[in-house]
Amino acid sequence: MSVPIFEARNIRKTYGNYTALNDVSIKVEKGSVFGLLGPNGAGKTSLIRIINQITAPDEGHVFFNGETLKPEHVSRIGYMPEERGLYKKMQVGEQCMYLAQLKGLDSATARKKLRNWFEKFEIQGWWNKKVEELSKGMAQKVQFIVTVLHEPELLIFDEPFTGFDPVNANLIRDEILELSRNGSTIIFSTHRMETVEELCDSIALINKSQKILDGKVADIRKQFRTQTYRMEFIGNMLSFTNALWTGAELLERKQVDNHCSVTLRLTGNNTVNNLFAAVMPSCEIVSFNEVIPSMSEIFIRTVQPNNQ
Amino acid sequence: MGKIGLIIRREYLTRVRKRSFLIMTILGPLIMGAIMIVPVWMASVNVSVKKVLVLDEAGFIEGLLQENDDVKFFYTRTPLKKSLATLDSEEYFALVHIPKFQDNDINHLQRQIKLYSAKQVSLSMKLFVRNQIEKQIERLKLQSQGVDQDLVDNVKKTVNVPLDIIPLKGEASSGVEMNTALGMIGGVLIYLFIFLFGAQVMRGVIEEKTNRIVEVIISSVKPFQLMMGKILGIALVGLTQFLLWVVLTGSIYTIFMATVVKDKLSPDKMEALMKQSPDGTSVADFDELRQTQQVVNEVARINWGLMIPCFIFYFLGGYLLYGAMFAAIGGAVDSEADTQQFMLPVSAPLIFSFVMAQTVLNDPNGSLAFWLSIIPFTSPIIMMVRLPFGVHYSELLLSMGMLILGFIFTTWAAGKIYRTGILMYGKRPTWREMLRWLRY
């Protein structure tokens, strides 16, 4: 397996008596889209600030591309914080140049790259405008550009879609996916589960300063599956239930004329084939699929027992 | 260019390019001039003329009191009770009552003289009226001793001992008057500069916080770099402003000297006046010129080579010391309205030293002056006040060293508070919380 682009080992961070992160370890594979999940106040932003070297952990080790995290690495990381904004009185172009140079680009390169992005977003006319003249959505576009301009290997978005209108949110999402296809690694920090299902390969779930779950999204969903299936058939509900043996538990049933649908859970070591063998003589199967829990359900199921 | 250089450049350019900077640069020297001239002018123009009724029962003063632009005297013989009744009629502001002589005792009489008024009498008016009456009492006393008043007046006019101080060591120093003025101006300028530009640091930090750009920036640079970049950038703005003021004031002074004064003070003119002077007619004129020339000489004799570098040092040192604290306040709060409770304790030593400046001027080498010019929180102002009177170089070095240590300490502490504060939104911290941030 290749070296992860980012790795945190046994991170601990406290503010006075408050523990923000307690023995948290995560690994982000190169080229992946990684979701950092957790309810508000769980410690996501604390972890992200450590990745960005805004704060340092009290204990533990942090690695970037296998090396211990160093100030030089900031030019290879792009960060769009949840609390984001721009200097209102400054001109858009001048401001972008400033932020790009702070990330280590020389002024000629910065100007060239900015021209390309401004063309791509069709906002060339904004260069000499002051930020306060832009609408909120327009300012967010500029914010996105300055985040990705220096072509960082690792991009971190903290709640990226809050504040964007749906049209711009889609535009930004497509751009992020494009960056991912081109080889950048993306970390999303969010409490919105639909983002995770749609975009992320792997996740780590943080709750109350501790990591309580991590892995590939597909694996986690498999891990949380409960042998629950949904089946539709044509036939008689009574003869179906009679045919159903003890190897399956009927959770839900519905019948419209002779069109029936049921949700069942297999028990013991029984397989789907056993189930089919048992019920096939009494009905005609129309459809059959596994009910896999959504990330949202997994999230709630994992977080809630811990919060009580 | 390093990252801190980029920050300094942005802070500097965005401020220097503002129209308000240009306006302040031009208005600065004019405002300073106005601050010195306006009070004098206000006092001279002042308000309406005040009519003062004089009832002179002793009969030695009538018609003799000198008037000025503000106070006019009117003489009456109406008895006191009736005269007092007319005071209410708005016509007259006050009434001076001089009772009859008893046994020709002037000393007894002068204690019986009273000023009646239905309104509030200002100090300057009281002093003026008193002065006029005293002059007449003096004349009366001289007369009783057989001395001629005009003779006394003439003698007085020609007495003028400038009492130049000749120091035993070093160059000739300038006069006490000039030193006092210079010390005061230096102190006031430092005070104004620290407040003016310290407040700019604070506003700049609050702006970054309310715009929510601060986290974007500190993902590229360290919070300390951002804070120092801002403080240094604004310091350069202050220096630029100061140097422009010096150049501007210097040019105005040179032009003034070349056109107005030089002509008057040319050797030929002086000689001509010297020749005229024995007859006494233009002694006053000559005195005035002599004084002007004295001022000009003293301005030239001031050790500008020490004063200006010291001013720049104490401005920068004091500004860095207070600027760091202002930055910490800005970082800790969410809006300017929240700064009040923190501003007062931080600026108290500054205001205190400003208040103490007068005391220090009275005894520029006393122990109070010494300690206040060593303690870094007060030294920028107090040392500037003391400097024109001459300060031993070992004291100056000690004071400078302490100031450097002082601002290293406040910058360190402010950096700690700042880097925690800028990431906190929504609540105003208490003093106790801010102290705790020092340990994070």
XYZ file of C-alpha atoms in Angstrom:
748
model
C 0.000 0.000 0.000
C 1.322 3.474 -0.872
C 2.254 6.065 1.744
C -0.850 7.919 2.912
C -0.819 11.628 2.045
C -1.857 12.449 5.566
C -1.618 10.494 8.741
C -2.323 11.431 12.334
C -1.226 9.098 15.100
C -2.676 9.283 18.581
C -3.424 12.981 18.469
C -4.412 14.687 21.665
C -5.382 18.354 21.944
C -6.693 20.142 25.000
C -7.740 23.712 25.665
C -7.434 24.221 29.391
C -9.734 21.627 30.920
C -11.496 20.927 27.654
C -10.277 17.994 25.564
C -10.898 18.663 21.887
C -9.249 15.516 20.534
C -8.501 12.411 22.516
C -6.144 9.830 21.026
C -7.360 10.283 17.465
C -5.623 8.473 14.602
C -6.605 8.793 10.958
C -5.090 7.908 7.618
C -5.975 9.595 4.330
C -4.936 7.695 1.189
C -3.491 9.584 -1.745
C -6.096 10.473 -4.350
C -9.062 9.589 -2.177
C -12.023 11.671 -1.155
C -12.118 11.494 2.600
C -15.048 12.487 4.760
C -14.458 13.734 8.265
C -17.791 13.330 9.988
C -19.205 14.122 13.339
C -21.784 16.245 15.101
C -21.068 19.901 15.829
C -18.410 20.349 18.469
C -17.015 16.837 18.045
C -13.490 18.028 17.251
C -13.485 18.077 13.425
C -12.325 21.682 13.154
C -9.651 21.103 15.812
C -8.248 18.253 13.739
C -8.370 20.313 10.545
C -6.560 23.171 12.237
C -3.834 20.737 13.207
C -3.515 19.563 9.593
C -3.187 23.217 8.552
C -0.658 23.869 11.316
C -2.831 26.604 12.755
C -2.468 24.819 16.067
C -0.183 22.010 17.127
C -1.290 18.836 18.920
C -0.323 18.399 22.562
C 0.576 14.781 21.957
C 0.879 12.488 18.948
C 2.461 12.673 15.521
C 1.301 14.160 12.262
C 2.705 13.161 8.878
C 2.353 14.609 5.407
C 3.385 12.263 2.606
C 5.329 10.215 5.126
C 7.280 13.225 6.468
C 6.641 14.916 9.781
C 4.391 17.903 9.097
C 6.489 21.056 8.556
C 5.724 24.738 7.791
C 6.881 24.193 4.178
C 3.940 21.871 3.653
C 1.386 24.701 3.776
C 2.056 25.455 0.117
C 0.944 21.907 -0.739
C -2.282 22.125 1.223
C -5.365 24.129 0.336
C -7.917 24.998 2.992
C -11.366 26.499 2.798
C -12.481 27.071 6.395
C -16.058 27.041 7.583
C -15.636 30.625 8.801
C -14.458 32.156 5.560
C -14.367 35.585 4.016
C -12.302 38.159 2.186
C -11.101 41.716 2.755
C -14.150 43.731 1.759
C -12.333 46.910 0.799
C -9.705 45.221 -1.345
C -9.941 44.657 -5.072
C -10.649 41.084 -6.141
C -7.548 40.675 -8.303
C -5.176 42.277 -5.834
C -6.573 40.187 -3.024
C -6.241 36.939 -4.973
C -2.649 37.851 -5.811
C -1.928 38.498 -2.147
C -3.406 35.224 -0.926
C -1.688 33.283 -3.721
C 1.687 34.771 -2.840
C 1.144 33.932 0.818
C 0.784 30.333 -0.335
C 4.189 30.625 -1.984
C 3.394 31.354 -5.646
C 5.515 33.979 -7.377
C 3.565 36.894 -8.768
C 3.904 35.984 -12.466
C 2.648 32.429 -11.927
C -0.113 33.622 -9.637
C -1.315 36.139 -12.210
C -1.314 33.560 -15.006
C -3.205 30.959 -12.998
C -5.707 33.528 -11.787
C -6.398 34.633 -15.364
C -7.162 30.991 -16.259
C -9.531 30.490 -13.356
C -11.246 33.835 -13.938
C -11.818 32.805 -17.544
C -13.100 29.389 -16.510
C -15.656 30.923 -14.166
C -16.323 33.755 -16.652
C -15.583 36.448 -14.090
C -12.778 38.339 -15.878
C -14.668 41.572 -15.318
C -14.335 41.334 -11.546
C -10.567 41.839 -11.341
C -10.756 45.524 -10.401
C -13.979 45.308 -8.417
C -13.949 45.563 -4.668
C -15.134 42.498 -2.814
C -17.905 44.490 -1.128
C -19.422 45.060 -4.568
C -19.823 41.303 -5.143
C -22.811 39.217 -4.095
C -22.287 36.485 -1.529
C -22.292 33.756 -4.163
C -19.775 35.659 -6.276
C -17.490 36.105 -3.297
C -17.703 32.361 -2.604
C -16.457 31.642 -6.115
C -13.461 33.874 -5.502
C -12.952 32.087 -2.198
C -12.903 28.755 -3.962
C -10.390 29.962 -6.526
C -7.916 31.157 -3.895
C -8.244 27.825 -2.111
C -7.274 25.716 -5.110
C -5.115 28.152 -7.085
C -1.743 26.843 -5.930
C -2.736 23.323 -7.047
C -2.331 21.702 -3.662
C -1.971 17.949 -3.330
C -4.287 17.983 -0.342
C -7.464 20.051 -0.276
C -9.501 20.520 2.859
C -13.056 21.820 2.747
C -14.784 22.534 6.039
C -18.555 22.498 5.485
C -17.975 23.538 1.855
C -21.570 23.786 0.706
C -22.980 26.005 3.407
C -23.456 29.488 2.092
C -23.602 28.462 -1.566
C -26.846 28.598 -3.478
C -27.757 25.272 -5.165
C -26.440 26.340 -8.585
C -23.069 27.432 -7.227
C -22.916 24.450 -4.871
C -23.214 22.165 -7.905
C -20.587 24.126 -9.782
C -18.192 23.873 -6.870
C -18.932 20.183 -6.344
C -18.149 19.454 -9.990
C -14.910 21.407 -9.720
C -13.922 19.476 -6.620
C -14.628 16.158 -8.339
C -12.574 17.343 -11.309
C -9.667 18.131 -8.985
C -10.047 14.700 -7.448
C -9.933 13.057 -10.897
C -6.749 15.001 -11.594
C -5.100 13.423 -8.588
C -5.714 15.770 -5.663
C -6.704 14.299 -2.350
C -9.798 15.855 -0.824
C -10.874 16.004 2.798
C -14.447 17.030 3.483
C -15.461 17.951 6.947
C -19.204 17.903 7.311
C -22.186 16.748 9.256
C -24.234 16.395 6.073
C -24.487 12.735 5.291
C -25.802 13.077 1.750
C -22.468 14.689 0.782
C -20.645 11.653 2.123
C -22.721 9.050 0.280
C -22.345 10.953 -2.931
C -18.680 11.948 -2.842
C -16.534 10.159 -0.315
C -14.500 6.974 -0.660
C -13.540 6.726 3.005
C -14.647 8.354 6.220
C -13.711 8.825 9.820
C -16.440 9.486 12.324
C -15.529 11.653 15.294
C -17.768 12.099 18.293
C -17.000 13.718 21.623
C -13.299 14.159 20.826
C -12.848 10.509 19.875
C -12.762 8.645 16.618
C -15.442 6.003 16.804
C -15.488 4.636 13.278
C -13.418 4.757 10.116
C -12.824 2.954 6.846
C -14.057 2.792 3.263
C -17.666 3.857 2.849
C -18.558 0.606 1.079
C -16.943 -1.497 3.822
C -18.639 0.385 6.579
C -22.000 0.005 4.995
C -21.329 -3.718 4.582
C -20.254 -3.886 8.186
C -23.502 -2.296 9.263
C -25.771 -4.437 7.097
C -28.309 -6.443 8.977
C -29.355 -9.211 6.586
C -32.453 -7.226 5.839
C -34.126 -7.573 2.440
C -37.079 -6.216 0.628
C -39.103 -8.459 -1.638
C -42.069 -7.926 -3.956
C -44.155 -10.771 -5.256
C -47.471 -11.668 -6.806
C -49.503 -14.144 -4.848
C -51.275 -14.598 -1.574
C -49.873 -13.068 1.618
C -51.335 -15.835 3.780
C -49.783 -18.677 1.811
C -46.505 -16.692 1.694
C -46.345 -16.361 5.477
C -47.248 -19.991 5.866
C -44.404 -20.935 3.558
C -41.980 -18.690 5.421
C -40.054 -20.847 7.857
C -38.281 -19.881 11.011
C -35.137 -18.829 9.169
C -36.571 -15.370 8.438
C -38.333 -12.783 10.474
C -41.061 -10.726 8.850
C -40.607 -7.048 9.677
C -43.176 -5.399 7.518
C -45.840 -6.372 4.996
C -48.098 -4.638 2.562
C -50.681 -5.941 0.066
C -52.519 -4.261 -2.781
C -54.822 -6.787 -4.530
C -52.476 -9.690 -5.145
C -49.349 -7.491 -5.313
C -47.449 -7.909 -2.058
C -44.289 -6.400 -0.619
C -42.446 -7.475 2.511
C -39.334 -6.577 4.455
C -37.598 -9.468 6.175
C -34.493 -10.240 8.112
C -32.683 -13.539 7.786
C -31.745 -15.181 11.047
C -29.003 -17.609 11.913
C -26.800 -18.760 9.056
C -29.568 -18.774 6.527
C -28.864 -17.426 3.092
C -30.975 -15.773 0.474
C -31.023 -19.067 -1.443
C -32.612 -20.839 1.527
C -35.260 -18.151 1.619
C -35.967 -18.433 -2.093
C -36.259 -22.203 -1.854
C -38.779 -21.897 0.911
C -41.097 -19.285 -0.587
C -40.844 -19.930 -4.333
C -43.552 -22.584 -4.482
C -46.128 -20.193 -3.035
C -45.528 -16.986 -4.971
C -44.057 -15.326 -8.010
C -41.057 -13.083 -7.090
C -41.051 -9.698 -8.868
C -38.100 -7.974 -7.235
C -35.613 -8.572 -4.454
C -32.893 -6.403 -2.934
C -30.828 -5.876 0.169
C -31.704 -2.996 2.442
C -28.305 -1.354 3.145
C -28.297 1.274 5.874
C -27.574 4.823 4.678
C -24.590 6.674 6.126
C -27.074 8.861 7.857
C -28.549 5.867 9.696
C -25.088 4.570 10.521
C -24.134 7.983 11.794
C -27.136 8.249 14.059
C -26.830 4.647 15.202
C -23.161 5.107 16.100
C -23.375 8.524 17.638
C -26.514 8.154 19.681
C -25.541 5.419 22.121
C -22.388 7.401 22.814
C -24.262 10.573 23.490
C -26.483 9.013 26.102
C 9.893 38.553 -0.364
C 9.145 36.631 2.804
C 5.590 36.092 3.950
C 5.883 38.664 6.707
C 7.155 41.072 4.034
C 4.038 40.411 1.957
C 1.846 41.162 4.935
C 3.755 44.353 5.770
C 3.453 45.470 2.151
C -0.297 44.897 2.066
C -0.894 46.640 5.379
C 1.270 49.550 4.286
C -0.055 50.006 0.776
C -3.750 49.678 1.599
C -3.368 52.432 4.190
C -1.043 54.791 2.377
C -3.235 54.672 -0.718
C -6.308 55.750 1.221
C -7.466 59.276 0.643
C -7.613 59.824 4.411
C -3.835 59.305 4.642
C -3.167 62.086 2.148
C -5.605 64.379 3.919
C -4.024 63.693 7.313
C -0.559 64.317 5.898
C -1.544 67.748 4.692
C -3.808 68.600 7.588
C -1.482 67.270 10.300
C 0.915 70.224 10.501
C -1.978 72.634 10.030
C -3.919 71.010 12.879
C -0.844 71.045 15.101
C -0.391 74.715 14.326
C -4.050 75.346 14.952
C -3.906 73.573 18.324
C -1.246 76.045 19.388
C -2.727 79.150 17.826
C -6.474 78.682 18.253
C -6.626 78.888 22.074
C -4.696 82.153 21.971
C -6.889 83.437 19.203
C -10.073 82.256 20.905
C -9.049 84.065 24.061
C -8.376 87.248 22.150
C -11.496 87.289 20.020
C -13.672 85.975 22.783
C -17.196 87.182 23.306
C -19.055 90.415 23.752
C -17.588 93.418 25.537
C -18.294 93.467 29.272
C -19.257 96.816 30.754
C -18.023 97.322 34.280
C -19.414 100.123 36.425
C -16.947 101.834 38.749
C -18.167 103.663 41.854
C -15.102 105.463 43.164
C -15.968 107.121 46.464
C -12.297 107.567 47.304
C -11.906 109.523 44.097
C -8.457 108.503 42.974
C -9.221 106.105 40.169
C -11.865 107.775 38.082
C -10.987 107.817 34.389
C -7.630 106.209 34.930
C -8.343 102.480 34.608
C -7.014 101.067 31.352
C -9.460 99.123 29.222
C -8.983 96.221 26.850
C -11.095 94.651 24.087
C -13.200 92.675 26.532
C -13.678 95.005 29.448
C -14.836 98.613 29.361
C -15.135 100.777 32.465
C -17.927 103.275 33.131
C -17.750 105.631 36.085
C -20.671 106.556 38.280
C -21.399 108.589 41.382
C -24.735 107.048 42.180
C -24.748 105.625 45.712
C -23.953 101.937 46.060
C -27.500 100.661 46.687
C -28.937 102.392 43.634
C -25.984 101.369 41.507
C -26.369 97.748 42.494
C -30.015 97.882 41.408
C -28.917 98.910 37.906
C -26.706 95.807 37.725
C -29.769 93.674 37.154
C -30.689 95.608 34.068
C -28.290 93.608 31.876
C -26.568 96.797 30.827
C -23.618 96.395 33.180
C -21.847 93.154 33.918
C -20.260 94.052 37.222
C -19.660 96.875 39.648
C -16.395 97.843 41.295
C -16.928 99.659 44.567
C -14.133 101.685 46.120
C -15.183 103.097 49.497
C -14.134 106.422 50.982
C -10.685 106.877 52.457
C -10.462 106.451 56.158
C -7.492 108.210 57.800
C -5.743 108.235 54.420
C -4.904 104.562 54.974
C -4.287 103.020 51.539
C -3.618 99.578 52.966
C -6.948 99.551 54.697
C -8.711 100.892 51.619
C -7.375 98.313 49.187
C -8.825 95.504 51.291
C -12.297 97.126 51.140
C -12.512 97.237 47.336
C -15.172 94.825 46.074
C -16.473 93.554 42.768
C -20.234 92.951 42.580
C -21.782 90.892 39.829
C -25.047 89.073 39.220
C -23.283 86.701 36.826
C -20.356 84.341 36.853
C -17.104 86.299 36.698
C -14.343 84.551 34.782
C -10.870 84.222 36.219
C -9.287 86.211 33.414
C -11.725 89.066 34.004
C -11.118 89.111 37.738
C -7.370 89.143 37.170
C -7.622 91.932 34.634
C -9.749 94.203 36.819
C -7.606 93.460 39.827
C -4.477 94.216 37.868
C -5.837 97.600 36.769
C -6.835 98.595 40.275
C -3.508 97.467 41.689
C -1.713 99.662 39.170
C -3.623 102.667 40.466
C -2.938 101.740 44.083
C 0.724 101.441 43.181
C 0.650 104.884 41.572
C -1.007 106.307 44.644
C 1.580 104.795 46.956
C 4.463 105.985 44.773
C 2.947 109.453 44.725
C 2.699 109.530 48.470
C 6.438 108.784 48.561
C 7.058 111.515 46.015
C 8.040 109.255 43.101
C 6.954 109.960 39.538
C 5.010 107.103 37.905
C 6.295 107.854 34.386
C 9.839 107.532 35.575
C 9.099 104.083 37.027
C 7.385 102.992 33.832
C 10.359 104.033 31.749
C 12.783 102.215 33.998
C 10.648 99.070 33.865
C 10.555 99.120 30.080
C 14.326 99.152 29.798
C 14.968 96.396 32.320
C 15.358 93.039 30.538
C 17.684 90.303 31.758
C 17.395 87.252 29.474
C 19.591 85.239 31.863
C 21.115 82.876 29.296
C 22.231 79.639 30.872
C 25.819 78.769 30.064
C 26.466 75.091 30.794
C 29.961 74.230 31.999
C 30.154 71.111 29.871
C 29.158 70.477 26.260
C 27.431 72.704 23.807
C 25.341 75.654 24.731
C 21.850 74.365 25.479
C 18.753 76.202 24.552
C 16.588 78.143 26.967
C 14.273 76.620 29.533
C 11.240 77.986 27.710
C 12.267 76.311 24.490
C 13.038 73.039 26.286
C 9.636 73.036 27.945
C 7.855 73.671 24.677
C 9.917 71.041 22.898
C 9.426 68.447 25.642
C 5.700 69.054 25.631
C 5.419 68.815 21.858
C 7.484 65.611 21.805
C 5.343 64.042 24.539
C 2.071 65.042 22.899
C 3.185 63.719 19.513
C 4.207 60.348 20.950
C 0.924 60.142 22.850
C -1.098 60.959 19.746
C 0.887 58.616 17.515
C 0.577 55.658 19.862
C -3.163 56.132 20.207
C -3.738 56.886 16.542
C -1.765 54.000 15.107
C -2.370 51.590 17.999
C -6.085 51.978 17.363
C -5.456 51.264 13.684
C -3.807 47.969 14.609
C -6.808 47.054 16.711
C -9.292 48.005 14.023
C -7.288 46.063 11.432
C -7.363 42.912 13.544
C -11.096 43.264 14.206
C -11.675 43.803 10.486
C -9.911 40.537 9.641
C -11.923 38.771 12.274
C -15.313 40.118 11.254
C -14.548 39.540 7.563
C -13.721 35.953 8.503
C -10.564 36.083 6.430
C -8.262 35.445 9.352
C -8.472 31.652 9.235
C -7.793 31.659 5.492
C -4.615 33.652 6.091
C -3.317 31.761 9.077
C -3.533 28.550 7.093
C -0.672 30.108 5.099
C 1.229 32.039 7.763
C 1.628 31.764 11.510
C -0.727 33.946 13.575
C 2.327 35.643 15.062
C 3.606 36.549 11.593
C 0.228 38.016 10.696
C 0.143 40.059 13.899
C 3.720 41.306 13.534
C 3.236 42.037 9.845
C 0.251 44.177 10.675
C 1.979 45.989 13.531
C 5.130 46.669 11.493
C 3.190 47.674 8.375
C 1.221 50.240 10.349
C 4.440 51.419 12.055
C 5.807 52.198 8.606
C 2.630 54.114 7.823
C 3.197 56.118 11.011
C 6.829 56.801 10.160
C 5.951 57.848 6.645
C 3.362 60.210 8.015
C 5.802 61.604 10.556
C 8.596 62.122 8.034
C 6.181 63.817 5.654
C 5.139 66.099 8.488
C 8.760 66.900 9.305
C 9.508 67.692 5.679
C 6.329 69.725 5.331
C 6.801 71.640 8.567
C 10.494 72.111 7.770
C 9.685 73.607 4.388
C 7.057 75.908 5.843
C 9.530 77.015 8.519
C 12.291 77.600 5.962
C 9.991 79.567 3.710
C 8.758 81.566 6.692
C 12.338 82.290 7.754
C 13.448 83.211 4.257
C 10.607 85.614 3.570
C 9.348 87.096 6.824
C 11.971 86.895 9.516
C 15.255 87.082 7.653
C 14.443 90.464 6.243
C 13.718 91.832 9.697
C 16.767 90.299 11.277
C 19.339 91.269 8.693
C 22.478 92.786 10.320
C 21.893 96.164 8.697
C 18.447 96.448 10.181
C 19.689 95.390 13.578
C 22.410 97.988 13.493
C 20.001 100.661 12.490
C 17.787 99.731 15.385
C 20.731 99.715 17.752
C 21.518 103.236 16.771
C 17.932 104.297 17.317
C 17.629 102.628 20.637
C 19.400 105.103 22.921
C 16.614 107.623 22.555
C 14.240 104.979 23.912
C 11.514 105.370 21.301
C 11.865 101.943 19.722
C 13.088 99.932 22.677
C 9.942 97.810 22.669
C 10.352 97.167 18.962
C 13.920 96.160 19.494
C 12.994 93.842 22.360
C 10.462 92.082 20.225
C 13.018 91.539 17.504
C 15.579 90.378 19.986
C 13.125 87.793 21.259
C 12.316 86.571 17.765
C 15.991 86.239 17.059
C 16.457 84.384 20.312
C 13.788 81.856 19.331
C 15.404 81.427 15.952
C 18.793 80.897 17.561
C 17.410 78.423 20.054
C 15.659 76.410 17.357
C 18.998 76.199 15.604
C 20.813 75.278 18.822
C 18.549 72.317 19.693
C 20.341 69.027 19.250
C 18.127 67.833 16.401
C 20.586 65.047 15.670
C 19.650 63.523 19.039
C 16.028 64.635 19.253
C 14.760 63.204 15.978
C 16.374 59.732 16.272
C 15.185 59.530 19.878
C 11.717 60.575 18.861
C 11.647 57.865 16.215
C 12.982 55.296 18.687
C 10.468 56.144 21.404
C 7.648 56.390 18.929
C 8.478 52.939 17.522
C 9.189 51.409 20.926
C 6.083 52.826 22.559
C 3.993 51.984 19.546
C 5.265 48.384 19.425
C 4.620 47.997 23.142
C 1.082 49.329 23.004
C 0.373 48.175 19.442
C 0.875 44.552 20.508
C -1.588 45.013 23.346
C -4.082 46.679 21.035
C -3.675 43.752 18.629
C -4.418 41.323 21.449
C -7.590 43.245 22.325
C -8.639 43.245 18.686
C -8.052 39.518 18.497
C -10.047 38.796 21.611
C -13.239 40.676 20.738
C -15.803 40.400 17.964
C -16.537 44.056 17.339
C -15.257 47.487 18.180
C -18.100 48.010 20.621
C -16.666 45.215 22.763
C -13.252 46.835 23.093
C -14.239 49.407 25.713
C -13.672 47.342 28.836
C -10.200 46.339 27.661
C -9.129 49.683 26.244
C -9.180 51.598 29.497
C -6.808 49.440 31.560
C -4.417 49.145 28.624
C -4.305 52.826 27.857
C -4.307 53.952 31.512
C -0.480 54.094 31.822
C -0.379 56.130 28.627
C -2.921 58.625 29.899
C -1.179 58.660 33.288
C 2.183 59.558 31.760
C 0.513 62.271 29.728
C -0.966 63.737 32.908
C 2.375 63.451 34.721
C 4.209 65.287 31.938
C 3.537 68.660 33.611
C 5.030 67.483 36.915
C 8.050 66.096 35.120
C 8.551 69.402 33.318
C 8.810 71.167 36.687
C 11.555 68.824 37.820
C 12.958 67.064 34.779
C 15.750 65.384 36.725
C 13.824 64.388 39.850
C 13.285 60.816 40.938
C 9.701 60.718 39.661
C 10.914 61.814 36.249
C 13.693 59.237 36.413
C 11.490 56.265 37.245
C 8.729 57.190 34.844
C 11.294 57.471 32.071
C 12.677 54.000 32.855
C 9.387 52.076 33.178
C 8.576 50.996 29.616
C 4.851 51.752 29.888
C 5.465 55.430 30.608
C 8.965 56.027 29.246
C 8.078 56.870 25.622
C 6.210 60.018 26.659
C 8.183 60.954 29.770
C 11.589 60.503 28.166
C 10.579 62.739 25.282
C 9.505 65.357 27.832
C 12.834 65.109 29.685
C 15.102 64.860 26.687
C 15.395 68.571 25.789
C 16.650 69.296 29.330
C 19.511 66.895 28.850
C 19.516 63.299 30.059
C 22.690 61.407 30.856
C 23.400 58.868 28.153
C 23.523 55.966 30.647
C 19.955 56.775 31.702
C 18.923 57.042 28.085
C 20.441 53.667 27.266
C 18.837 52.051 30.323
C 15.467 53.485 29.342
C 15.856 52.309 25.757
C 16.933 48.851 26.873
C 13.944 48.569 29.206
C 11.615 49.669 26.428
C 13.011 46.988 24.122
C 12.527 44.342 26.826
C 9.066 45.771 27.467
C 7.856 45.426 23.934
C 9.391 41.974 23.542
C 7.351 40.949 26.573
C 4.062 42.541 25.502
C 4.491 41.184 21.977
C 5.044 37.697 23.335
C 2.012 37.879 25.615
C -0.133 39.551 22.972
C 0.834 36.873 20.439
C -0.512 34.184 22.756
C -3.790 35.960 23.402
C -4.108 36.932 19.755
C -3.653 33.466 18.290
C -6.344 31.987 20.515
C -8.659 34.965 20.282
C -8.806 35.269 16.508
C -10.349 31.810 16.195
C -13.027 32.431 18.803
C -16.316 33.836 17.694
C -19.515 34.767 19.381
C -18.529 35.548 22.933
C -16.609 38.272 24.645
C -13.850 36.784 26.774
C -13.241 37.806 30.353
C -9.885 38.961 31.696
C -9.476 35.629 33.409
C -9.985 33.721 30.163
C -7.489 35.912 28.382
C -4.921 35.226 31.091
C -5.558 31.519 30.671
C -4.866 31.835 26.939
C -1.333 32.886 27.849
C -0.708 29.319 28.929
C -2.155 27.534 25.908
